[in-house]
Short mmCIF file of C-alpha atoms and ligand atoms in Angstrom, two decimals:
data_model
loop_
_atom_site.label_atom_id
_atom_site.label_comp_id
_atom_site.label_asym_id
_atom_site.label_seq_id
_atom_site.Cartn_x
_atom_site.Cartn_y
_atom_site.Cartn_z
CA MET A 184 -19.70 -0.26 -24.63
CA ASN A 185 -17.42 2.39 -22.98
CA ARG A 186 -14.08 0.99 -22.26
CA VAL A 187 -12.33 2.29 -19.19
CA TYR A 188 -8.77 2.25 -18.36
CA ILE A 189 -7.65 3.04 -14.68
CA LYS A 190 -4.01 4.22 -14.06
CA THR A 191 -3.05 4.16 -10.42
CA TYR A 192 -0.39 6.19 -8.71
CA GLY A 193 0.53 5.99 -5.12
CA CYS A 194 0.07 3.46 -2.27
CA GLN A 195 -1.67 0.20 -1.80
CA MET A 196 -4.90 2.09 -0.62
CA ASN A 197 -4.98 3.70 -4.09
CA GLU A 198 -4.59 0.38 -5.65
CA ARG A 199 -7.43 -0.94 -3.67
CA ASP A 200 -9.70 2.08 -4.42
CA SER A 201 -8.95 1.57 -8.16
CA GLU A 202 -9.98 -2.04 -7.80
CA ALA A 203 -13.21 -1.12 -6.33
CA VAL A 204 -13.98 1.66 -8.72
CA ALA A 205 -13.42 -1.19 -11.62
CA ALA A 206 -15.61 -3.57 -9.96
CA MET A 207 -18.39 -0.81 -9.50
CA LEU A 208 -17.86 -0.01 -13.30
CA ARG A 209 -18.22 -3.55 -14.47
CA ALA A 210 -21.15 -4.16 -12.44
CA LYS A 211 -22.69 -1.29 -14.40
CA GLY A 212 -21.95 -2.57 -17.70
CA TYR A 213 -18.49 -0.84 -18.47
CA ALA A 214 -15.52 -2.77 -19.90
CA LEU A 215 -12.20 -2.42 -18.16
CA VAL A 216 -9.05 -2.49 -20.36
CA ASP A 217 -5.51 -2.77 -19.43
CA ASN A 218 -4.15 0.00 -21.52
CA GLU A 219 -4.98 3.75 -22.52
CA PHE A 220 -4.86 3.07 -26.14
CA ASP A 221 -7.80 0.63 -26.00
CA ALA A 222 -9.83 3.08 -23.72
CA ASP A 223 -12.85 5.48 -24.44
CA THR A 224 -12.21 6.69 -20.96
CA VAL A 225 -9.06 6.94 -18.91
CA LEU A 226 -9.12 7.79 -15.24
CA LEU A 227 -6.13 8.55 -13.25
CA ASN A 228 -6.18 7.62 -9.73
CA THR A 229 -3.42 9.86 -8.35
CA CYS A 230 -1.13 10.55 -5.32
CA SER A 231 0.06 13.69 -3.61
CA VAL A 232 2.60 12.27 -1.11
CA ARG A 233 5.60 13.80 -2.89
CA ASP A 234 5.92 16.44 -5.58
CA GLN A 235 7.15 13.94 -7.97
CA ALA A 236 3.85 11.67 -7.77
CA GLU A 237 1.85 14.79 -8.63
CA GLN A 238 4.16 15.77 -11.52
CA LYS A 239 3.87 12.31 -13.00
CA ALA A 240 0.15 12.23 -13.03
CA ILE A 241 -0.10 16.07 -14.35
CA GLY A 242 2.25 15.17 -17.22
CA LYS A 243 0.24 12.09 -17.93
CA ALA A 244 -2.89 14.11 -17.93
CA GLY A 245 -1.43 16.74 -20.10
CA HIS A 246 -0.54 14.25 -22.78
CA LEU A 247 -3.87 12.50 -22.68
CA ALA A 248 -5.77 15.96 -23.06
CA LYS A 249 -3.96 16.23 -26.48
CA ARG A 250 -5.92 13.18 -27.44
CA LYS A 251 -9.13 14.60 -26.10
CA ARG A 252 -8.74 17.65 -28.35
CA LYS A 253 -8.72 15.35 -31.35
CA ASP A 254 -11.41 13.06 -30.05
CA PRO A 255 -14.11 14.92 -28.16
CA ASN A 256 -15.72 11.83 -27.12
CA PHE A 257 -12.58 10.59 -25.17
CA ILE A 258 -13.16 11.11 -21.45
CA LEU A 259 -10.45 12.08 -19.00
CA GLY A 260 -10.79 11.99 -15.30
CA ILE A 261 -8.61 12.59 -12.23
CA MET A 262 -9.60 10.89 -8.90
CA GLY A 263 -7.96 10.28 -5.63
CA CYS A 264 -5.46 12.10 -3.39
CA MET A 265 -4.29 14.83 -6.05
CA ALA A 266 -7.88 15.63 -6.92
CA GLN A 267 -8.77 16.13 -3.38
CA ASN A 268 -5.51 18.13 -2.63
CA ARG A 269 -5.58 20.25 -5.67
CA GLY A 270 -9.35 20.59 -6.10
CA ASP A 271 -10.91 22.60 -8.84
CA SER A 272 -7.69 24.41 -9.42
CA LEU A 273 -6.79 21.41 -11.55
CA VAL A 274 -9.13 22.58 -14.11
CA ASP A 275 -7.22 25.83 -14.47
CA ARG A 276 -4.03 23.90 -15.43
CA LEU A 277 -5.97 21.18 -17.26
CA PRO A 278 -9.05 22.74 -18.80
CA ASP A 279 -9.85 19.38 -20.72
CA LEU A 280 -10.64 17.51 -17.74
CA ASP A 281 -14.08 15.76 -17.62
CA LEU A 282 -14.17 14.42 -14.33
CA ILE A 283 -12.43 15.53 -10.82
CA VAL A 284 -13.49 13.06 -8.07
CA GLY A 285 -12.20 13.28 -4.47
CA THR A 286 -11.21 10.30 -2.06
CA GLN A 287 -14.46 10.22 -0.41
CA LYS A 288 -16.52 9.88 -3.87
CA PHE A 289 -14.91 6.91 -5.65
CA HIS A 290 -18.32 5.11 -5.54
CA ARG A 291 -19.77 7.86 -7.36
CA VAL A 292 -17.46 7.59 -10.36
CA PRO A 293 -19.82 5.17 -12.41
CA GLU A 294 -22.86 7.67 -12.08
CA HIS A 295 -20.70 10.72 -13.10
CA LEU A 296 -19.32 8.61 -15.94
CA ASP A 297 -22.85 7.64 -17.09
CA LYS A 298 -23.78 11.42 -16.92
CA MET A 299 -20.74 12.68 -18.99
CA ILE A 300 -21.22 10.02 -21.67
CA ALA A 301 -25.00 10.69 -21.97
CA THR A 302 -24.17 14.54 -22.31
CA LEU A 303 -21.56 13.98 -24.88
CA GLN A 304 -23.87 11.69 -26.79
CA GLY A 305 -26.55 14.33 -26.68
CA GLN A 306 -24.39 16.44 -29.08
CA GLY A 307 -25.12 19.46 -27.06
CA PRO A 308 -22.12 21.85 -26.08
CA ARG A 309 -19.29 20.50 -24.26
CA PRO A 310 -20.47 19.80 -20.62
CA ASP A 311 -18.55 21.33 -17.79
CA THR A 312 -16.06 19.43 -15.77
CA ILE A 313 -17.84 17.32 -13.11
CA ILE A 314 -16.14 18.21 -9.87
CA ASP A 315 -17.11 16.15 -6.81
CA LEU A 316 -14.90 16.66 -3.75
CA SER A 317 -17.07 17.11 -0.80
CA GLU A 318 -16.69 15.00 2.42
CA GLU A 319 -19.24 12.29 2.87
CA VAL A 320 -20.17 10.39 6.13
CA GLY A 321 -19.84 6.72 5.80
CA SER A 322 -17.63 6.91 2.70
CA GLN A 323 -15.22 4.34 4.20
CA ASN A 324 -17.97 1.79 3.85
CA THR A 325 -17.98 2.17 0.18
CA ILE A 326 -14.62 0.68 -0.54
CA LYS A 327 -15.78 -3.04 -0.44
CA SER A 328 -16.43 -4.27 -4.16
CA HIS A 329 -14.04 -6.64 -5.62
CA SER A 330 -13.81 -8.00 -9.24
CA SER A 331 -15.99 -11.18 -9.68
CA GLU A 332 -14.30 -11.84 -13.04
CA LYS A 333 -10.77 -12.51 -11.77
CA LYS A 334 -9.91 -14.73 -8.88
CA GLN A 335 -7.86 -12.76 -6.42
CA ILE A 336 -5.39 -15.07 -4.74
CA THR A 337 -4.07 -12.27 -2.59
CA ALA A 338 -6.48 -9.36 -1.88
CA PHE A 339 -6.17 -5.93 -0.23
CA VAL A 340 -9.06 -4.98 2.12
CA SER A 341 -9.48 -1.33 3.25
CA ILE A 342 -10.53 -1.52 6.87
CA MET A 343 -10.44 2.37 7.57
CA GLN A 344 -9.90 5.58 5.82
CA GLY A 345 -8.15 8.81 6.87
CA CYS A 346 -5.61 9.72 9.50
CA ASN A 347 -5.74 11.86 12.61
CA MET A 348 -1.89 12.05 13.05
CA HIS A 349 -0.25 15.09 12.23
CA CYS A 350 3.25 14.28 10.91
CA SER A 351 4.50 17.62 9.97
CA TYR A 352 5.62 16.60 6.45
CA CYS A 353 2.65 14.69 5.32
CA ILE A 354 -0.21 15.73 3.13
CA VAL A 355 -2.26 12.59 3.80
CA PRO A 356 -4.62 13.73 6.41
CA LYS A 357 -5.64 16.53 3.97
CA THR A 358 -6.27 14.27 1.06
CA ARG A 359 -7.86 11.35 2.94
CA GLY A 360 -9.67 13.20 5.84
CA ALA A 361 -10.09 12.19 9.34
CA GLU A 362 -9.73 8.54 10.46
CA ARG A 363 -12.87 6.51 10.15
CA ALA A 364 -13.33 2.85 10.73
CA ARG A 365 -15.57 0.28 9.00
CA PRO A 366 -17.52 -2.01 11.13
CA MET A 367 -15.96 -5.31 11.81
CA GLU A 368 -18.82 -7.36 10.64
CA ALA A 369 -18.66 -5.63 7.21
CA ILE A 370 -14.89 -6.37 6.91
CA VAL A 371 -15.32 -9.97 7.95
CA GLU A 372 -18.16 -10.41 5.60
CA GLU A 373 -15.97 -9.08 2.71
CA ILE A 374 -13.30 -11.37 3.44
CA GLU A 375 -15.52 -14.49 3.78
CA GLU A 376 -16.71 -13.70 0.45
CA LEU A 377 -13.28 -13.31 -0.89
CA ALA A 378 -12.14 -16.69 0.68
CA SER A 379 -15.24 -18.55 -0.83
CA SER A 380 -14.10 -17.25 -4.33
CA GLY A 381 -10.36 -18.49 -3.73
CA THR A 382 -8.60 -15.79 -1.90
CA ARG A 383 -5.96 -17.14 0.36
CA GLU A 384 -4.09 -14.18 1.72
CA VAL A 385 -5.35 -10.69 2.86
CA THR A 386 -3.69 -7.40 3.57
CA LEU A 387 -5.68 -5.13 5.76
CA LEU A 388 -5.18 -1.52 4.65
CA GLY A 389 -5.27 1.64 6.55
CA GLN A 390 -3.07 4.71 6.88
CA ILE A 391 -2.67 3.80 10.59
CA VAL A 392 -4.06 0.37 11.07
CA ASN A 393 -3.44 -0.29 14.75
CA GLN A 394 -5.52 2.80 15.57
CA TYR A 395 -8.46 0.90 13.72
CA GLY A 396 -11.70 1.54 15.41
CA LEU A 397 -10.42 3.12 18.71
CA ARG A 398 -13.05 5.55 18.89
CA GLU A 399 -15.91 3.48 17.52
CA PHE A 400 -15.41 0.20 19.32
CA PRO A 401 -14.65 -0.85 22.79
CA THR A 402 -11.33 -2.35 24.06
CA ILE A 403 -12.37 -6.11 25.23
CA ASN A 404 -9.92 -7.95 27.54
CA LYS A 405 -7.15 -5.46 27.06
CA LYS A 406 -7.50 -6.15 23.27
CA SER A 407 -7.72 -3.18 20.99
CA PRO A 408 -10.34 -3.31 18.19
CA PHE A 409 -7.49 -3.83 15.62
CA VAL A 410 -6.53 -7.12 17.49
CA GLN A 411 -10.06 -8.20 17.84
CA LEU A 412 -10.37 -7.72 14.04
CA ILE A 413 -7.34 -9.76 13.29
CA GLU A 414 -8.57 -12.58 15.53
CA LYS A 415 -11.87 -12.61 13.48
CA VAL A 416 -10.05 -12.65 10.22
CA HIS A 417 -7.96 -15.50 11.51
CA GLU A 418 -10.98 -17.75 12.06
CA ILE A 419 -12.15 -17.36 8.31
CA ASP A 420 -11.61 -20.76 6.70
CA GLY A 421 -9.75 -20.50 3.57
CA ILE A 422 -7.62 -17.55 4.52
CA GLU A 423 -4.28 -18.90 5.23
CA ARG A 424 -2.21 -15.61 5.41
CA ILE A 425 -2.86 -12.15 7.11
CA ARG A 426 -0.84 -9.19 6.63
CA PHE A 427 -1.65 -5.44 7.29
CA THR A 428 -0.10 -2.05 6.59
CA SER A 429 0.71 0.59 7.84
CA PRO A 430 0.96 0.48 11.51
CA HIS A 431 2.26 3.44 13.63
CA PRO A 432 4.78 2.87 16.58
CA VAL A 433 2.34 4.78 18.74
CA GLY A 434 -0.28 2.45 20.01
CA PHE A 435 1.80 -0.78 18.77
CA ARG A 436 1.15 -2.41 22.22
CA ASN A 437 1.49 -5.76 23.71
CA ASP A 438 -1.86 -7.10 22.72
CA LEU A 439 -0.58 -6.66 18.90
CA ILE A 440 2.76 -7.91 19.62
CA GLU A 441 1.57 -11.13 21.23
CA CYS A 442 -0.41 -11.91 18.06
CA TYR A 443 2.74 -12.67 16.38
CA GLY A 444 3.26 -15.44 18.79
CA ARG A 445 -0.19 -17.16 18.98
CA LEU A 446 -1.83 -16.42 15.52
CA PRO A 447 -0.32 -18.62 12.93
CA LYS A 448 -2.01 -17.08 10.03
CA LEU A 449 -0.46 -13.74 10.74
CA CYS A 450 2.44 -13.65 8.49
CA GLU A 451 6.01 -13.24 10.03
CA TYR A 452 6.27 -10.00 8.09
CA LEU A 453 5.85 -6.50 9.32
CA HIS A 454 6.00 -3.21 7.51
CA PHE A 455 6.94 -0.64 10.32
CA PRO A 456 7.70 2.99 9.46
CA MET A 457 10.72 4.38 11.16
CA GLN A 458 11.07 7.59 9.29
CA SER A 459 14.24 8.65 11.07
CA GLY A 460 16.76 7.41 13.70
CA SER A 461 17.22 10.91 15.31
CA ASN A 462 14.99 11.85 18.10
CA ARG A 463 15.41 15.35 17.33
CA ILE A 464 14.16 14.90 13.74
CA LEU A 465 11.40 12.65 14.86
CA LYS A 466 10.14 15.37 17.23
CA THR A 467 10.13 17.89 14.25
CA MET A 468 8.38 15.42 12.22
CA ARG A 469 5.75 15.15 14.92
CA ARG A 470 6.29 11.54 15.28
CA PRO A 471 5.62 11.01 18.96
CA TYR A 472 8.04 8.17 19.82
CA THR A 473 11.82 7.87 20.33
CA ILE A 474 13.87 5.60 18.33
CA GLU A 475 14.64 3.74 21.52
CA ARG A 476 10.93 2.95 21.86
CA PHE A 477 10.76 2.14 18.14
CA ARG A 478 13.48 -0.40 18.67
CA LYS A 479 11.98 -1.93 21.83
CA ILE A 480 8.67 -2.82 19.73
CA ILE A 481 10.93 -4.64 17.34
CA GLU A 482 12.88 -6.33 19.87
CA LYS A 483 9.56 -7.61 21.48
CA ILE A 484 8.19 -8.62 18.23
CA ARG A 485 11.35 -10.56 17.32
CA ALA A 486 11.27 -12.17 20.92
CA VAL A 487 7.92 -13.88 19.91
CA ARG A 488 8.63 -14.39 16.20
CA PRO A 489 12.39 -14.68 15.79
CA ASP A 490 12.28 -15.15 12.12
CA VAL A 491 10.11 -11.95 11.35
CA TYR A 492 11.03 -10.12 8.22
CA ILE A 493 10.68 -6.20 8.76
CA SER A 494 10.43 -3.47 6.33
CA THR A 495 10.27 0.15 6.91
CA ASP A 496 9.85 3.83 5.50
CA VAL A 497 12.56 6.38 6.01
CA ILE A 498 12.71 10.04 4.79
CA VAL A 499 16.12 11.36 4.16
CA GLY A 500 16.85 15.21 3.86
CA PHE A 501 14.17 16.41 6.16
CA PRO A 502 14.57 19.98 6.81
CA ASP A 503 17.71 20.47 9.08
CA GLU A 504 18.69 16.94 9.10
CA THR A 505 22.41 17.27 10.02
CA LYS A 506 25.21 14.92 9.43
CA ASP A 507 24.90 13.82 13.08
CA ASP A 508 21.02 13.18 12.47
CA PHE A 509 21.49 11.23 9.46
CA GLU A 510 24.40 9.13 11.08
CA LYS A 511 21.85 8.31 13.70
CA THR A 512 19.37 7.13 11.02
CA ARG A 513 22.29 5.27 9.25
CA HIS A 514 23.42 3.71 12.75
CA HIS A 515 19.82 2.47 13.62
CA PHE A 516 18.88 1.29 10.21
CA GLU A 517 21.85 -0.74 10.11
CA GLU A 518 21.68 -2.29 13.41
CA ILE A 519 17.94 -3.08 13.17
CA GLY A 520 18.52 -4.85 9.83
CA PHE A 521 15.61 -4.15 7.84
CA ASP A 522 14.67 -6.77 5.31
CA MET A 523 13.08 -4.24 2.97
CA ALA A 524 12.66 -0.64 2.96
CA TYR A 525 11.34 2.48 1.19
CA ILE A 526 13.57 5.27 1.25
CA PHE A 527 12.12 8.82 0.35
CA LYS A 528 13.79 12.04 -0.29
CA TYR A 529 11.91 14.71 1.66
CA SER A 530 9.59 16.72 -0.55
CA VAL A 531 8.03 19.95 0.58
CA ARG A 532 4.07 19.49 0.58
CA PRO A 533 2.26 22.77 0.47
CA GLY A 534 -0.24 23.33 3.49
CA THR A 535 1.69 21.01 5.86
CA THR A 536 3.16 22.31 9.05
CA ALA A 537 6.81 21.60 7.80
CA GLU A 538 6.42 23.77 4.75
CA SER A 539 7.60 26.78 6.71
CA LEU A 540 11.01 24.93 7.39
CA GLY A 541 11.71 25.14 3.61
CA ASP A 542 13.70 22.56 1.94
CA PRO A 543 17.23 23.45 2.82
CA ILE A 544 18.99 20.15 2.09
CA SER A 545 20.33 19.95 -1.36
CA LYS A 546 19.16 17.28 -3.87
CA GLU A 547 22.85 15.95 -4.05
CA VAL A 548 22.86 15.40 -0.16
CA LYS A 549 19.50 13.55 -0.20
CA GLU A 550 20.65 11.43 -2.97
CA GLU A 551 23.88 10.64 -1.10
CA ARG A 552 22.06 9.63 2.06
CA ASN A 553 19.42 7.63 -0.01
CA GLN A 554 22.26 5.70 -1.60
CA ILE A 555 23.89 4.98 1.74
CA LEU A 556 20.81 3.37 3.10
CA LEU A 557 19.97 1.52 -0.15
CA GLY A 558 23.46 -0.02 0.05
CA ILE A 559 22.83 -1.06 3.58
CA LEU A 560 19.50 -2.62 2.58
CA SER A 561 20.73 -4.45 -0.16
CA LYS A 562 23.59 -5.98 1.69
CA ARG A 563 21.24 -7.07 4.44
CA SER A 564 18.62 -8.31 2.17
CA LEU A 565 21.12 -10.34 0.12
CA LYS A 566 22.38 -11.92 3.32
CA ARG A 567 18.97 -12.83 4.45
CA ASN A 568 18.02 -14.26 0.93
CA GLU A 569 21.45 -16.28 0.89
CA GLU A 570 20.68 -17.90 4.33
CA LEU A 571 17.62 -19.27 2.73
CA VAL A 572 19.32 -21.08 -0.07
CA GLY A 573 19.04 -24.77 0.47
CA THR A 574 15.92 -24.44 2.74
CA VAL A 575 12.41 -25.30 1.86
CA GLU A 576 9.47 -23.00 2.38
CA GLU A 577 5.82 -22.82 1.57
CA VAL A 578 5.19 -20.34 -1.31
CA LEU A 579 1.74 -18.82 -2.41
CA PHE A 580 1.92 -18.47 -6.26
CA GLU A 581 0.24 -15.26 -7.57
CA GLY A 582 0.78 -15.60 -11.24
CA PRO A 583 3.25 -15.75 -14.24
CA ALA A 584 6.52 -13.79 -13.65
CA LYS A 585 7.15 -10.71 -15.91
CA LYS A 586 10.19 -12.44 -17.71
CA GLY A 587 11.04 -15.83 -18.53
CA GLU A 588 9.14 -18.70 -20.05
CA ASN A 589 7.13 -20.75 -17.66
CA MET A 590 8.40 -18.87 -14.83
CA PHE A 591 5.99 -18.17 -11.89
CA LEU A 592 6.01 -15.71 -8.99
CA GLY A 593 5.11 -16.29 -5.58
CA ARG A 594 5.82 -15.09 -2.06
CA THR A 595 7.06 -16.61 1.15
CA ARG A 596 5.13 -15.82 4.47
CA GLY A 597 8.02 -13.42 5.10
CA ASN A 598 7.05 -11.71 1.74
CA ARG A 599 10.16 -12.67 -0.07
CA VAL A 600 9.61 -12.81 -3.82
CA VAL A 601 10.21 -16.26 -5.29
CA LEU A 602 10.57 -17.28 -8.97
CA VAL A 603 10.05 -20.83 -9.96
CA LYS A 604 9.68 -22.74 -13.15
CA ALA A 605 6.42 -24.46 -13.07
CA SER A 606 2.99 -24.78 -14.79
CA PRO A 607 -0.06 -22.25 -14.60
CA ARG A 608 -1.72 -24.97 -12.52
CA LEU A 609 0.26 -23.66 -9.69
CA ILE A 610 -1.40 -20.19 -9.60
CA GLY A 611 -3.42 -19.66 -6.46
CA GLN A 612 -1.73 -22.65 -4.70
CA PHE A 613 0.73 -23.03 -1.89
CA ALA A 614 3.65 -25.09 -2.83
CA LYS A 615 6.81 -26.06 -1.16
CA VAL A 616 9.86 -24.62 -2.90
CA ARG A 617 13.59 -25.32 -2.42
CA PHE A 618 15.66 -22.23 -2.85
CA GLU A 619 18.64 -22.65 -5.11
CA ARG A 620 19.93 -19.12 -5.59
CA ALA A 621 19.28 -15.67 -4.27
CA THR A 622 19.77 -11.93 -5.18
CA ALA A 623 18.85 -9.23 -2.73
CA SER A 624 15.37 -8.97 -4.25
CA THR A 625 14.67 -12.47 -5.38
CA LEU A 626 14.76 -16.11 -4.64
CA PHE A 627 15.02 -18.69 -7.22
CA GLY A 628 14.01 -22.20 -6.63
CA GLU A 629 12.58 -25.58 -7.44
CA LEU A 630 9.40 -27.08 -6.65
CA VAL A 631 9.58 -29.83 -4.10
CA LEU A 632 7.57 -32.41 -5.67
CA GLU A 633 5.62 -34.55 -3.27
CA GLY A 634 2.88 -35.82 -5.56
CA VAL A 635 0.43 -33.44 -6.85
CA GLU A 636 -2.14 -33.46 -3.96
CA ASP A 637 0.62 -32.50 -1.64
CA ILE A 638 1.47 -29.48 -3.39
CA ALA A 639 -1.70 -27.79 -2.25
CA VAL A 640 -1.16 -27.35 1.41
CA GLN A 641 -4.28 -26.42 3.07
CA ALA A 642 -3.28 -25.32 6.40
CA ILE A 643 -0.33 -23.71 7.93
CA THR A 644 0.65 -25.04 11.15
N1 SAH B 132 0.64 6.02 6.84
C1 SAH B 132 1.90 5.66 6.76
C2 SAH B 132 2.49 6.31 5.58
C3 SAH B 132 1.77 6.97 4.45
S1 SAH B 132 2.64 7.82 3.30
C4 SAH B 132 2.61 5.79 7.92
O1 SAH B 132 2.33 6.64 8.73
O2 SAH B 132 3.41 5.11 8.10
C5 SAH B 132 4.07 6.58 2.99
C6 SAH B 132 5.41 7.15 3.20
O3 SAH B 132 5.73 8.23 2.50
C7 SAH B 132 5.58 7.66 4.66
O4 SAH B 132 5.80 6.67 5.63
C8 SAH B 132 6.65 8.65 4.49
O5 SAH B 132 8.06 7.82 4.59
C9 SAH B 132 6.75 9.09 3.01
N2 SAH B 132 6.37 10.46 2.88
C10 SAH B 132 5.29 11.05 3.33
N3 SAH B 132 5.24 12.39 3.13
C11 SAH B 132 6.52 12.58 2.57
C12 SAH B 132 7.05 13.80 2.17
N4 SAH B 132 6.67 14.95 2.24
N5 SAH B 132 8.29 13.54 1.61
C13 SAH B 132 8.86 12.48 1.44
N6 SAH B 132 8.41 11.33 1.93
C14 SAH B 132 7.17 11.40 2.45
FE1 SF4 B 133 0.92 10.63 7.07
FE2 SF4 B 133 1.71 10.23 9.57
FE3 SF4 B 133 -0.86 9.92 8.89
FE4 SF4 B 133 1.12 8.10 8.22
S1 SF4 B 133 0.66 8.58 10.27
S2 SF4 B 133 -0.58 9.06 6.76
S3 SF4 B 133 2.83 9.61 7.71
S4 SF4 B 133 0.26 11.86 8.88
FE1 F3S B 134 -0.45 8.99 -1.86
FE2 F3S B 134 -2.84 9.31 -1.14
FE3 F3S B 134 -1.65 7.18 -0.81
S1 F3S B 134 -1.31 10.84 -1.19
S2 F3S B 134 0.56 7.65 -0.56
S3 F3S B 134 -2.18 7.82 -2.73
S4 F3S B 134 -3.03 8.10 0.58
#
């Protein structure tokens, strides 16, 4: 039996794609392993969003290629965004690659792997690299399989693929193609199945989720297709928590804001990318909103759900980001008070419209700006966590913690990480926890024992 290890770089969509490929491979009789050393085949699911992400995967592939030279039956493949972005030029750099599979062809990985194994076993000359990068109508509908072996307490569900925005810095529209939505019924069916096998929390995934289905499905009673979808998911028994990522400020309208006031399963957590606090920079980034509009949306959400936790993405060191521009970012970042944030140092992506602006901001300045925002974030995050010490909240337990005997990891509805000493019986359960201690990233607590039955809270009110 061929044993496959999939290593995933990049975003949650990539994680989800890897999961789906793993499920498809298992269904075909492949064994999935969790490290490269036990594997006969290694597939790297790659990311192109920043240069560093590409370099990491190229470095790894170069390293694995050495093993391939010693063991000709070892199979090495690159899938996902970097495969799509760099195309067959990857073979020039890494001639030992067996497979290069693009973002619209994940579902064909098992077939390509079967073919490669059969050819290698045929003892003929080394087969050419299989390169499959073309677009495929309906490919958004192929990312739907989940592992039947492992119960997934919390699951990602891809609701769409691609992006039609043209943010000037971003490679994703090139790697993922145009926006394509999956039908609502198919998504609901997938989540119903997940729920019946024990999933309690779903995160709906797309590059720009609030645009979901705008071209494919009608607006009904002033509700966008995305809001209609959330409502349908909300009705599924067994699903107790709903999250989504990422929405765009453009098209974040009242119908979606109101969901936070009326749909209790929609968690009080929102990832809401700001990118910059300077309107001048937002304009060159081709993000068609102002910081005032961005803040207005947050204000409205906080009006209907005051305890909401908000995270964001910010790019520092975008070309021509002056001291004054950064000061605006710093100011708004601090005033808004994000609970979590991913801060990225600008990286030029060949082929994007911002490429022509070069990369005039030095590494040192980018790092300095990065550190300033990180400092603000950790203060705010610590304060928010410290305010929770002494209170009790419901936590959904996902699994054992990385460190510590009998320590288990869970999350609050606000997506705060919680570590608790408990027994494995808790995995997949909701349990009440009293928080005793906090760091900026983690809450430590103790189970509130109300009798074993009471631990599993079935419904959130
Ligand atoms: N679709 C999502 C973002 C996907 S990429 C959205 O629009 O919100 C994730 C994040 O990577 C982006 O939000 C942005 O902050 C960052 N990013 C994208 N391109 C980048 C680049 N060239 N350099 C640095 N960061 C980048
Ligand atoms: Fe990239 Fe912008 Fe699309 Fe997000 S919305 S994926 S940042 S182009
Ligand atoms: Fe990277 Fe592709 Fe995601 S470029 S961020 S893996 S969509």
